[in-house]
Amino acid sequence: MTVDDTTSGAGAQPPSEPSVHATPHHEVDHTVEPTDDPLAIRLEQLILGADRRYTPFQAARTAGVSMDLASRFWRAMGFADIGQAKALTEADVLALRRLAGLVEAGLLSEPMAIQVARSTGQTTARLAEWQIDSFLEGLTEPPEPGMTRTEVTYPLVELLLPELQEFLVYVWRRQLAAATGRVVQAADDEEMVDRRLAVGFADLVGFTRLTRRLEEEELGELVEAFETTSADLVAAHGGRLIKTLGDEVLFAADDAGTAAEIALRLIEAMTQDETMPALRVGIAFGTVTTRMGDVFGTTVNLASRLTSIAPKDAVLVDGAFAEELTRTGDAPASEAQAAQEAAVAEKERQEGVEPTAVPKYRYGLQPMWQRPVRGLGVVEPWLLARRGTS
């Protein structure tokens, strides 16, 4: 819903700055006119809870913000240009007023307010698209012969809307509480932004070949099964799913032991499913920059590169990750060390001495050949495996 209306309304004064969407005569106008489809309008009114009332210029003026700021807010939220159409509601005015009020009160800087709009828009756009895709069959296939799409869609949305809204707010509050908890437990302010995390990629092997062999519906079901299994395992074992990319998922964990468990569980789950292709996982540990729910930096790049060279149904980790597992006692420094510790305890037992407790290592690490990794120099990957029972 990005705006470019600068002349709407009788007696309206032009904004203090020119619209950011003024279209020179030699350029193509990419504004999108709102639909006039009666069903679409009825559904819009139902979902938004208000009628179309304002042009973009009128909405900005009513909210008491400049056209420039209104344009940037709407563009950040991901809405298309609507020219001078009267398509905005009281809710749009209120949203503008709230964001601008946070800036005026000094609670958010203007760039941060734009980030809030962008992150919220991107997240909810994907959620809305997924929900409509999921409900599409119910929206288009009448339960009884002779029913029109209008007769099916409107009451279905009317029933779903309040329940989905309440659930969305509940999940958001839960996630906000969890994220806030992680922040307040950070060692210092710098760690809140640049944190030491374990970052892992899990990638389906041969996915490109599968796209040529499988029907679209089969491919969609495979991707959905992979993403669902991955999301459930990551969450259940204390990690965070950063994003899914069809044949690949990106996850993070606060400690190496958690990330190792997630990676091995993913491999185990996929190998037990005959419909799934092989999986490979790469993990790195180090400083990570977090922005808008995503992660960036050399650690992330290294994890991605390790994934690309990992054997099928195996997990490769970097040296820093291996050191962290050793430091926390989740893995021995070497299998020789583990064998020596077990031998000492056995000898003490045979001599009738109370044996020294043998550490119960959860994971094993096998050094692999050093190799050059594009953009990151020479790295020494380690093959991660499970030791004993889970």
mmCIF file of C-alpha atoms in Angstrom:
data_model
loop_
_atom_site.group_PDB
_atom_site.id
_atom_site.type_symbol
_atom_site.label_atom_id
_atom_site.label_comp_id
_atom_site.label_asym_id
_atom_site.label_seq_id
_atom_site.Cartn_x
_atom_site.Cartn_y
_atom_site.Cartn_z
ATOM 1 C CA MET A 1 0.000 0.000 0.000
ATOM 2 C CA THR A 2 2.832 2.416 -0.628
ATOM 3 C CA VAL A 3 1.547 5.888 -1.310
ATOM 4 C CA ASP A 4 1.974 8.637 -3.866
ATOM 5 C CA ASP A 5 -1.190 10.749 -3.505
ATOM 6 C CA THR A 6 -0.310 14.400 -3.049
ATOM 7 C CA THR A 7 -3.448 16.184 -4.172
ATOM 8 C CA SER A 8 -6.457 14.341 -2.655
ATOM 9 C CA GLY A 9 -9.294 16.020 -0.793
ATOM 10 C CA ALA A 10 -11.023 19.336 -1.363
ATOM 11 C CA GLY A 11 -8.931 22.144 -0.046
ATOM 12 C CA ALA A 12 -6.087 19.803 0.959
ATOM 13 C CA GLN A 13 -2.696 21.421 1.309
ATOM 14 C CA PRO A 14 0.332 19.775 -0.341
ATOM 15 C CA PRO A 15 2.672 17.969 2.039
ATOM 16 C CA SER A 16 5.776 19.705 3.305
ATOM 17 C CA GLU A 17 7.980 17.449 1.210
ATOM 18 C CA PRO A 18 7.290 15.921 -2.218
ATOM 19 C CA SER A 19 5.917 12.423 -2.419
ATOM 20 C CA VAL A 20 8.588 9.777 -2.795
ATOM 21 C CA HIS A 21 6.440 8.175 -5.485
ATOM 22 C CA ALA A 22 6.078 11.091 -7.859
ATOM 23 C CA THR A 23 6.376 9.459 -11.292
ATOM 24 C CA PRO A 24 8.340 11.285 -14.000
ATOM 25 C CA HIS A 25 6.678 11.283 -17.437
ATOM 26 C CA HIS A 26 9.333 8.993 -18.897
ATOM 27 C CA GLU A 27 8.934 6.280 -16.228
ATOM 28 C CA VAL A 28 6.358 3.524 -15.954
ATOM 29 C CA ASP A 29 3.814 3.922 -13.144
ATOM 30 C CA HIS A 30 3.845 0.684 -11.157
ATOM 31 C CA THR A 31 0.979 1.577 -8.816
ATOM 32 C CA VAL A 32 -1.581 -1.135 -8.198
ATOM 33 C CA GLU A 33 -5.247 -0.218 -8.119
ATOM 34 C CA PRO A 34 -7.206 -1.958 -5.338
ATOM 35 C CA THR A 35 -9.633 -4.603 -6.548
ATOM 36 C CA ASP A 36 -13.315 -3.808 -7.090
ATOM 37 C CA ASP A 37 -14.393 -7.449 -6.874
ATOM 38 C CA PRO A 38 -17.470 -7.488 -4.585
ATOM 39 C CA LEU A 39 -16.434 -10.645 -2.713
ATOM 40 C CA ALA A 40 -12.874 -9.382 -2.246
ATOM 41 C CA ILE A 41 -14.184 -6.086 -0.877
ATOM 42 C CA ARG A 42 -16.581 -7.859 1.516
ATOM 43 C CA LEU A 43 -13.762 -10.092 2.756
ATOM 44 C CA GLU A 44 -11.451 -7.104 3.160
ATOM 45 C CA GLN A 45 -14.070 -5.295 5.231
ATOM 46 C CA LEU A 46 -14.591 -8.413 7.349
ATOM 47 C CA ILE A 47 -10.875 -8.916 7.973
ATOM 48 C CA LEU A 48 -9.949 -5.269 8.503
ATOM 49 C CA GLY A 49 -13.122 -4.466 10.414
ATOM 50 C CA ALA A 50 -13.516 -1.135 8.605
ATOM 51 C CA ASP A 51 -14.551 0.376 5.284
ATOM 52 C CA ARG A 52 -12.255 2.056 2.769
ATOM 53 C CA ARG A 53 -12.259 5.736 3.644
ATOM 54 C CA TYR A 54 -8.945 7.460 2.919
ATOM 55 C CA THR A 55 -6.545 8.061 0.084
ATOM 56 C CA PRO A 56 -2.896 7.685 1.112
ATOM 57 C CA PHE A 57 -2.519 11.461 1.344
ATOM 58 C CA GLN A 58 -5.627 11.791 3.492
ATOM 59 C CA ALA A 59 -4.484 8.962 5.770
ATOM 60 C CA ALA A 60 -1.070 10.573 6.280
ATOM 61 C CA ARG A 61 -2.632 13.976 6.960
ATOM 62 C CA THR A 62 -5.185 12.532 9.396
ATOM 63 C CA ALA A 63 -2.429 10.661 11.237
ATOM 64 C CA GLY A 64 -0.380 13.853 11.426
ATOM 65 C CA VAL A 65 2.665 12.466 9.646
ATOM 66 C CA SER A 66 4.488 13.538 6.511
ATOM 67 C CA MET A 67 3.840 11.801 3.221
ATOM 68 C CA ASP A 68 7.496 10.827 3.111
ATOM 69 C CA LEU A 69 7.334 8.978 6.438
ATOM 70 C CA ALA A 70 3.971 7.405 5.572
ATOM 71 C CA SER A 71 5.386 6.199 2.255
ATOM 72 C CA ARG A 72 8.372 4.601 3.921
ATOM 73 C CA PHE A 73 6.228 2.911 6.565
ATOM 74 C CA TRP A 74 3.849 1.399 4.021
ATOM 75 C CA ARG A 75 6.620 0.354 1.685
ATOM 76 C CA ALA A 76 8.478 -1.283 4.598
ATOM 77 C CA MET A 77 5.347 -3.264 5.478
ATOM 78 C CA GLY A 78 5.414 -4.689 1.956
ATOM 79 C CA PHE A 79 2.287 -3.146 0.456
ATOM 80 C CA ALA A 80 1.988 -2.249 -3.212
ATOM 81 C CA ASP A 81 1.606 1.279 -4.520
ATOM 82 C CA ILE A 82 -2.076 2.247 -4.732
ATOM 83 C CA GLY A 83 -1.785 5.634 -6.390
ATOM 84 C CA GLN A 84 -4.578 8.011 -5.374
ATOM 85 C CA ALA A 85 -7.192 5.356 -4.683
ATOM 86 C CA LYS A 86 -9.409 5.670 -1.626
ATOM 87 C CA ALA A 87 -8.472 2.315 -0.122
ATOM 88 C CA LEU A 88 -7.218 2.942 3.421
ATOM 89 C CA THR A 89 -9.108 2.613 6.698
ATOM 90 C CA GLU A 90 -9.109 3.962 10.228
ATOM 91 C CA ALA A 91 -6.806 1.078 11.159
ATOM 92 C CA ASP A 92 -4.192 2.332 8.669
ATOM 93 C CA VAL A 93 -4.379 5.806 10.178
ATOM 94 C CA LEU A 94 -4.044 4.391 13.693
ATOM 95 C CA ALA A 95 -1.013 2.289 12.719
ATOM 96 C CA LEU A 96 0.689 5.336 11.216
ATOM 97 C CA ARG A 97 -0.085 7.372 14.304
ATOM 98 C CA ARG A 98 1.290 4.697 16.629
ATOM 99 C CA LEU A 99 4.567 4.241 14.778
ATOM 100 C CA ALA A 100 5.089 7.981 14.435
ATOM 101 C CA GLY A 101 4.201 8.414 18.118
ATOM 102 C CA LEU A 102 6.912 5.950 19.149
ATOM 103 C CA VAL A 103 9.426 8.018 17.173
ATOM 104 C CA GLU A 104 8.196 11.329 18.611
ATOM 105 C CA ALA A 105 8.353 9.938 22.151
ATOM 106 C CA GLY A 106 11.962 8.888 21.611
ATOM 107 C CA LEU A 107 11.194 5.204 22.217
ATOM 108 C CA LEU A 108 12.286 4.300 18.686
ATOM 109 C CA SER A 109 14.511 6.071 16.213
ATOM 110 C CA GLU A 110 13.010 6.588 12.759
ATOM 111 C CA PRO A 111 15.246 3.898 11.168
ATOM 112 C CA MET A 112 14.265 1.479 13.951
ATOM 113 C CA ALA A 113 10.565 2.207 13.383
ATOM 114 C CA ILE A 114 11.073 1.416 9.700
ATOM 115 C CA GLN A 115 12.757 -1.843 10.727
ATOM 116 C CA VAL A 116 9.800 -2.702 12.968
ATOM 117 C CA ALA A 117 7.441 -2.147 10.050
ATOM 118 C CA ARG A 118 9.619 -4.183 7.669
ATOM 119 C CA SER A 119 10.205 -7.151 9.981
ATOM 120 C CA THR A 120 6.539 -7.314 10.966
ATOM 121 C CA GLY A 121 5.424 -7.023 7.355
ATOM 122 C CA GLN A 122 7.771 -9.717 6.090
ATOM 123 C CA THR A 123 6.903 -12.163 8.845
ATOM 124 C CA THR A 124 3.146 -11.735 8.687
ATOM 125 C CA ALA A 125 3.097 -11.720 4.871
ATOM 126 C CA ARG A 126 4.607 -15.191 4.831
ATOM 127 C CA LEU A 127 2.253 -16.331 7.583
ATOM 128 C CA ALA A 128 -0.798 -15.012 5.732
ATOM 129 C CA GLU A 129 0.270 -16.649 2.461
ATOM 130 C CA TRP A 130 0.837 -19.969 4.224
ATOM 131 C CA GLN A 131 -2.537 -19.810 5.961
ATOM 132 C CA ILE A 132 -4.396 -19.067 2.737
ATOM 133 C CA ASP A 133 -2.521 -21.879 0.954
ATOM 134 C CA SER A 134 -3.459 -24.244 3.776
ATOM 135 C CA PHE A 135 -7.105 -23.202 3.793
ATOM 136 C CA LEU A 136 -7.377 -22.949 -0.003
ATOM 137 C CA GLU A 137 -9.210 -26.237 -0.392
ATOM 138 C CA GLY A 138 -11.797 -25.179 2.143
ATOM 139 C CA LEU A 139 -12.153 -21.801 0.465
ATOM 140 C CA THR A 140 -12.693 -23.160 -3.029
ATOM 141 C CA GLU A 141 -14.432 -26.515 -2.644
ATOM 142 C CA PRO A 142 -18.006 -26.206 -1.341
ATOM 143 C CA PRO A 143 -19.042 -28.803 1.236
ATOM 144 C CA GLU A 144 -22.377 -29.201 -0.549
ATOM 145 C CA PRO A 145 -23.120 -29.192 -4.300
ATOM 146 C CA GLY A 146 -24.529 -25.949 -5.591
ATOM 147 C CA MET A 147 -22.888 -23.676 -3.010
ATOM 148 C CA THR A 148 -21.020 -20.721 -4.483
ATOM 149 C CA ARG A 149 -17.538 -19.637 -3.496
ATOM 150 C CA THR A 150 -19.065 -16.608 -1.783
ATOM 151 C CA GLU A 151 -21.322 -18.810 0.311
ATOM 152 C CA VAL A 152 -18.319 -20.889 1.412
ATOM 153 C CA THR A 153 -15.560 -18.336 1.826
ATOM 154 C CA TYR A 154 -17.208 -15.577 3.835
ATOM 155 C CA PRO A 155 -18.564 -17.678 6.715
ATOM 156 C CA LEU A 156 -15.353 -19.733 6.857
ATOM 157 C CA VAL A 157 -13.182 -16.618 7.214
ATOM 158 C CA GLU A 158 -15.686 -15.174 9.684
ATOM 159 C CA LEU A 159 -15.289 -18.228 11.912
ATOM 160 C CA LEU A 160 -11.508 -18.546 11.571
ATOM 161 C CA LEU A 161 -10.551 -14.886 11.955
ATOM 162 C CA PRO A 162 -11.023 -14.343 15.724
ATOM 163 C CA GLU A 163 -9.471 -17.694 16.607
ATOM 164 C CA LEU A 164 -6.416 -17.161 14.395
ATOM 165 C CA GLN A 165 -5.988 -13.627 15.738
ATOM 166 C CA GLU A 166 -6.014 -14.782 19.354
ATOM 167 C CA PHE A 167 -3.609 -17.612 18.598
ATOM 168 C CA LEU A 168 -1.246 -15.276 16.728
ATOM 169 C CA VAL A 169 -1.083 -12.882 19.690
ATOM 170 C CA TYR A 170 -0.536 -15.784 22.111
ATOM 171 C CA VAL A 171 2.366 -17.254 20.105
ATOM 172 C CA TRP A 172 3.901 -13.810 19.581
ATOM 173 C CA ARG A 173 3.822 -13.104 23.318
ATOM 174 C CA ARG A 174 5.394 -16.487 24.060
ATOM 175 C CA GLN A 175 8.170 -15.898 21.519
ATOM 176 C CA LEU A 176 8.715 -12.360 22.797
ATOM 177 C CA ALA A 177 9.059 -13.655 26.352
ATOM 178 C CA ALA A 178 11.601 -16.263 25.246
ATOM 179 C CA ALA A 179 13.626 -13.752 23.212
ATOM 180 C CA THR A 180 13.579 -11.194 26.034
ATOM 181 C CA GLY A 181 14.788 -13.844 28.449
ATOM 182 C CA ARG A 182 17.762 -14.608 26.225
ATOM 183 C CA VAL A 183 18.645 -10.923 26.012
ATOM 184 C CA VAL A 184 18.570 -10.221 29.748
ATOM 185 C CA GLN A 185 20.768 -13.258 30.373
ATOM 186 C CA ALA A 186 23.434 -11.947 27.992
ATOM 187 C CA ALA A 187 26.762 -11.237 29.658
ATOM 188 C CA ASP A 188 26.945 -7.652 28.411
ATOM 189 C CA ASP A 189 25.324 -5.203 26.004
ATOM 190 C CA GLU A 190 27.654 -6.163 23.159
ATOM 191 C CA GLU A 191 26.638 -9.814 23.473
ATOM 192 C CA MET A 192 23.009 -8.831 22.878
ATOM 193 C CA VAL A 193 23.821 -8.029 19.245
ATOM 194 C CA ASP A 194 27.041 -9.911 18.504
ATOM 195 C CA ARG A 195 26.634 -13.237 20.258
ATOM 196 C CA ARG A 196 28.547 -16.513 20.326
ATOM 197 C CA LEU A 197 26.222 -19.150 18.941
ATOM 198 C CA ALA A 198 26.302 -22.522 17.284
ATOM 199 C CA VAL A 199 24.864 -22.147 13.791
ATOM 200 C CA GLY A 200 23.892 -25.099 11.629
ATOM 201 C CA PHE A 201 22.597 -25.758 8.127
ATOM 202 C CA ALA A 202 20.793 -28.975 7.206
ATOM 203 C CA ASP A 203 20.562 -29.629 3.477
ATOM 204 C CA LEU A 204 18.721 -32.285 1.464
ATOM 205 C CA VAL A 205 21.121 -33.995 -0.942
ATOM 206 C CA GLY A 206 20.152 -34.132 -4.619
ATOM 207 C CA PHE A 207 17.157 -31.842 -4.259
ATOM 208 C CA THR A 208 17.633 -30.310 -7.720
ATOM 209 C CA ARG A 209 17.356 -33.756 -9.316
ATOM 210 C CA LEU A 210 14.230 -34.417 -7.285
ATOM 211 C CA THR A 211 12.558 -31.285 -8.637
ATOM 212 C CA ARG A 212 12.890 -32.720 -12.149
ATOM 213 C CA ARG A 213 11.622 -36.179 -11.201
ATOM 214 C CA LEU A 214 8.739 -35.542 -8.796
ATOM 215 C CA GLU A 215 5.357 -34.065 -9.527
ATOM 216 C CA GLU A 216 4.751 -30.627 -8.039
ATOM 217 C CA GLU A 217 2.369 -31.982 -5.401
ATOM 218 C CA GLU A 218 4.824 -34.707 -4.361
ATOM 219 C CA LEU A 219 7.650 -32.185 -4.155
ATOM 220 C CA GLY A 220 5.523 -29.871 -2.037
ATOM 221 C CA GLU A 221 4.668 -32.697 0.345
ATOM 222 C CA LEU A 222 8.337 -33.668 0.664
ATOM 223 C CA VAL A 223 9.425 -30.098 1.426
ATOM 224 C CA GLU A 224 6.618 -29.658 3.939
ATOM 225 C CA ALA A 225 7.534 -32.925 5.682
ATOM 226 C CA PHE A 226 11.209 -31.899 5.838
ATOM 227 C CA GLU A 227 10.445 -28.432 7.190
ATOM 228 C CA THR A 228 7.926 -29.750 9.722
ATOM 229 C CA THR A 229 10.259 -32.466 11.017
ATOM 230 C CA SER A 230 13.164 -30.029 11.217
ATOM 231 C CA ALA A 231 11.141 -27.338 12.982
ATOM 232 C CA ASP A 232 9.793 -29.815 15.537
ATOM 233 C CA LEU A 233 13.209 -31.304 16.303
ATOM 234 C CA VAL A 234 14.957 -27.943 16.556
ATOM 235 C CA ALA A 235 12.321 -26.594 18.940
ATOM 236 C CA ALA A 236 12.047 -29.772 21.031
ATOM 237 C CA HIS A 237 15.781 -29.848 21.773
ATOM 238 C CA GLY A 238 16.197 -26.184 22.661
ATOM 239 C CA GLY A 239 17.355 -24.616 19.401
ATOM 240 C CA ARG A 240 15.822 -21.897 17.241
ATOM 241 C CA LEU A 241 14.790 -22.317 13.632
ATOM 242 C CA ILE A 242 16.076 -19.209 11.871
ATOM 243 C CA LYS A 243 14.595 -19.891 8.434
ATOM 244 C CA THR A 244 13.704 -22.551 5.907
ATOM 245 C CA LEU A 245 14.804 -22.460 2.273
ATOM 246 C CA GLY A 246 12.895 -25.361 0.755
ATOM 247 C CA ASP A 247 15.649 -27.967 0.706
ATOM 248 C CA GLU A 248 17.626 -26.362 3.530
ATOM 249 C CA VAL A 249 17.018 -25.177 7.079
ATOM 250 C CA LEU A 250 19.118 -22.816 9.172
ATOM 251 C CA PHE A 251 19.069 -23.228 12.951
ATOM 252 C CA ALA A 252 20.968 -21.818 15.910
ATOM 253 C CA ALA A 253 21.590 -22.816 19.514
ATOM 254 C CA ASP A 254 23.177 -21.111 22.499
ATOM 255 C CA ASP A 255 25.587 -23.980 23.147
ATOM 256 C CA ALA A 256 27.425 -26.579 21.109
ATOM 257 C CA GLY A 257 25.881 -29.575 22.889
ATOM 258 C CA THR A 258 22.357 -28.513 21.949
ATOM 259 C CA ALA A 259 23.345 -27.948 18.324
ATOM 260 C CA ALA A 260 25.079 -31.328 18.155
ATOM 261 C CA GLU A 261 21.990 -33.113 19.468
ATOM 262 C CA ILE A 262 19.751 -31.328 16.969
ATOM 263 C CA ALA A 263 22.037 -32.166 14.046
ATOM 264 C CA LEU A 264 22.276 -35.853 14.891
ATOM 265 C CA ARG A 265 18.543 -36.106 15.559
ATOM 266 C CA LEU A 266 17.880 -34.593 12.130
ATOM 267 C CA ILE A 267 20.131 -37.151 10.455
ATOM 268 C CA GLU A 268 18.511 -39.995 12.395
ATOM 269 C CA ALA A 269 14.975 -38.839 11.606
ATOM 270 C CA MET A 270 15.643 -38.478 7.876
ATOM 271 C CA THR A 271 17.417 -41.820 7.515
ATOM 272 C CA GLN A 272 14.415 -43.540 9.106
ATOM 273 C CA ASP A 273 12.085 -42.047 6.498
ATOM 274 C CA GLU A 274 12.412 -43.944 3.226
ATOM 275 C CA THR A 275 10.721 -41.153 1.276
ATOM 276 C CA MET A 276 13.416 -38.644 2.235
ATOM 277 C CA PRO A 277 16.694 -38.115 0.391
ATOM 278 C CA ALA A 278 19.980 -38.110 2.269
ATOM 279 C CA LEU A 279 20.764 -35.193 4.571
ATOM 280 C CA ARG A 280 24.008 -33.420 5.361
ATOM 281 C CA VAL A 281 24.630 -30.936 8.161
ATOM 282 C CA GLY A 282 27.338 -28.374 8.798
ATOM 283 C CA ILE A 283 27.801 -26.499 12.096
ATOM 284 C CA ALA A 284 30.140 -23.713 13.177
ATOM 285 C CA PHE A 285 30.547 -21.970 16.520
ATOM 286 C CA GLY A 286 31.483 -18.338 16.987
ATOM 287 C CA THR A 287 30.382 -14.731 16.976
ATOM 288 C CA VAL A 288 27.151 -14.103 15.089
ATOM 289 C CA THR A 289 25.399 -10.845 14.282
ATOM 290 C CA THR A 290 21.622 -10.999 14.631
ATOM 291 C CA ARG A 291 19.301 -8.704 12.685
ATOM 292 C CA MET A 292 15.518 -8.949 12.250
ATOM 293 C CA GLY A 293 15.478 -12.563 13.374
ATOM 294 C CA ASP A 294 18.239 -13.616 10.963
ATOM 295 C CA VAL A 295 21.915 -14.339 11.587
ATOM 296 C CA PHE A 296 24.958 -13.084 9.690
ATOM 297 C CA GLY A 297 28.725 -13.250 9.751
ATOM 298 C CA THR A 298 31.710 -15.474 9.126
ATOM 299 C CA THR A 299 30.389 -18.183 11.450
ATOM 300 C CA VAL A 300 27.222 -18.498 9.362
ATOM 301 C CA ASN A 301 29.211 -18.581 6.128
ATOM 302 C CA LEU A 302 31.489 -21.285 7.516
ATOM 303 C CA ALA A 303 28.533 -23.437 8.567
ATOM 304 C CA SER A 304 27.123 -23.135 5.049
ATOM 305 C CA ARG A 305 30.446 -24.154 3.467
ATOM 306 C CA LEU A 306 30.808 -27.134 5.823
ATOM 307 C CA THR A 307 27.343 -28.290 4.789
ATOM 308 C CA SER A 308 28.299 -28.231 1.125
ATOM 309 C CA ILE A 309 31.298 -30.563 1.730
ATOM 310 C CA ALA A 310 29.726 -32.838 4.343
ATOM 311 C CA PRO A 311 29.264 -36.527 3.435
ATOM 312 C CA LYS A 312 25.730 -37.863 3.030
ATOM 313 C CA ASP A 313 23.906 -38.480 6.319
ATOM 314 C CA ALA A 314 26.767 -36.951 8.280
ATOM 315 C CA VAL A 315 27.559 -33.860 10.347
ATOM 316 C CA LEU A 316 30.693 -31.746 9.844
ATOM 317 C CA VAL A 317 31.702 -29.137 12.425
ATOM 318 C CA ASP A 318 34.471 -26.571 12.595
ATOM 319 C CA GLY A 319 37.405 -26.487 15.006
ATOM 320 C CA ALA A 320 35.807 -23.912 17.319
ATOM 321 C CA PHE A 321 32.714 -26.109 17.664
ATOM 322 C CA ALA A 322 34.865 -29.157 18.432
ATOM 323 C CA GLU A 323 36.792 -27.191 21.082
ATOM 324 C CA GLU A 324 33.529 -26.048 22.667
ATOM 325 C CA LEU A 325 32.201 -29.605 22.874
ATOM 326 C CA THR A 326 35.459 -30.674 24.510
ATOM 327 C CA ARG A 327 35.451 -27.736 26.933
ATOM 328 C CA THR A 328 31.946 -28.533 28.158
ATOM 329 C CA GLY A 329 32.708 -32.237 28.565
ATOM 330 C CA ASP A 330 30.301 -33.321 25.841
ATOM 331 C CA ALA A 331 33.106 -34.901 23.804
ATOM 332 C CA PRO A 332 36.638 -36.144 24.550
ATOM 333 C CA ALA A 333 39.606 -34.284 23.146
ATOM 334 C CA SER A 334 40.363 -37.513 21.293
ATOM 335 C CA GLU A 335 39.256 -41.125 21.243
ATOM 336 C CA ALA A 336 42.700 -42.018 22.606
ATOM 337 C CA GLN A 337 41.983 -39.889 25.675
ATOM 338 C CA ALA A 338 38.610 -41.571 26.184
ATOM 339 C CA ALA A 339 40.194 -45.019 25.856
ATOM 340 C CA GLN A 340 42.945 -44.098 28.327
ATOM 341 C CA GLU A 341 40.404 -42.847 30.889
ATOM 342 C CA ALA A 342 38.438 -46.097 30.577
ATOM 343 C CA ALA A 343 41.637 -48.180 30.896
ATOM 344 C CA VAL A 344 42.703 -46.355 34.080
ATOM 345 C CA ALA A 345 39.287 -46.939 35.650
ATOM 346 C CA GLU A 346 39.352 -50.632 34.695
ATOM 347 C CA LYS A 347 42.847 -51.101 36.149
ATOM 348 C CA GLU A 348 41.782 -49.478 39.418
ATOM 349 C CA ARG A 349 38.767 -51.771 39.543
ATOM 350 C CA GLN A 350 40.958 -54.862 39.082
ATOM 351 C CA GLU A 351 43.273 -53.688 41.869
ATOM 352 C CA GLY A 352 40.341 -53.306 44.224
ATOM 353 C CA VAL A 353 40.626 -49.530 44.299
ATOM 354 C CA GLU A 354 37.568 -47.310 43.985
ATOM 355 C CA PRO A 355 37.727 -46.582 40.260
ATOM 356 C CA THR A 356 37.940 -43.044 38.971
ATOM 357 C CA ALA A 357 34.642 -41.997 37.421
ATOM 358 C CA VAL A 358 34.831 -42.246 33.654
ATOM 359 C CA PRO A 359 33.296 -39.234 31.904
ATOM 360 C CA LYS A 360 30.149 -40.082 29.974
ATOM 361 C CA TYR A 361 30.801 -38.346 26.705
ATOM 362 C CA ARG A 362 27.738 -37.817 24.520
ATOM 363 C CA TYR A 363 29.566 -37.231 21.244
ATOM 364 C CA GLY A 364 32.680 -38.255 19.390
ATOM 365 C CA LEU A 365 34.814 -36.145 17.062
ATOM 366 C CA GLN A 366 36.958 -37.417 14.219
ATOM 367 C CA PRO A 367 39.364 -34.981 12.537
ATOM 368 C CA MET A 368 39.118 -34.842 8.758
ATOM 369 C CA TRP A 369 41.620 -33.707 6.166
ATOM 370 C CA GLN A 370 42.276 -29.979 6.091
ATOM 371 C CA ARG A 371 40.878 -28.376 2.969
ATOM 372 C CA PRO A 372 40.525 -24.921 1.446
ATOM 373 C CA VAL A 373 37.055 -23.419 1.750
ATOM 374 C CA ARG A 374 36.086 -20.707 -0.693
ATOM 375 C CA GLY A 375 36.332 -17.281 0.911
ATOM 376 C CA LEU A 376 37.410 -18.636 4.301
ATOM 377 C CA GLY A 377 40.879 -20.096 3.750
ATOM 378 C CA VAL A 378 41.936 -23.540 4.971
ATOM 379 C CA VAL A 379 39.739 -25.207 7.594
ATOM 380 C CA GLU A 380 39.986 -28.508 9.461
ATOM 381 C CA PRO A 381 36.510 -30.010 9.704
ATOM 382 C CA TRP A 382 35.562 -32.621 12.276
ATOM 383 C CA LEU A 383 33.097 -35.444 11.777
ATOM 384 C CA LEU A 384 30.555 -35.487 14.600
ATOM 385 C CA ALA A 385 29.026 -38.747 15.804
ATOM 386 C CA ARG A 386 27.071 -40.021 18.771
ATOM 387 C CA ARG A 387 28.828 -42.052 21.508
ATOM 388 C CA GLY A 388 26.806 -44.477 23.625
ATOM 389 C CA THR A 389 23.053 -44.071 24.015
ATOM 390 C CA SER A 390 21.028 -40.862 23.733
#
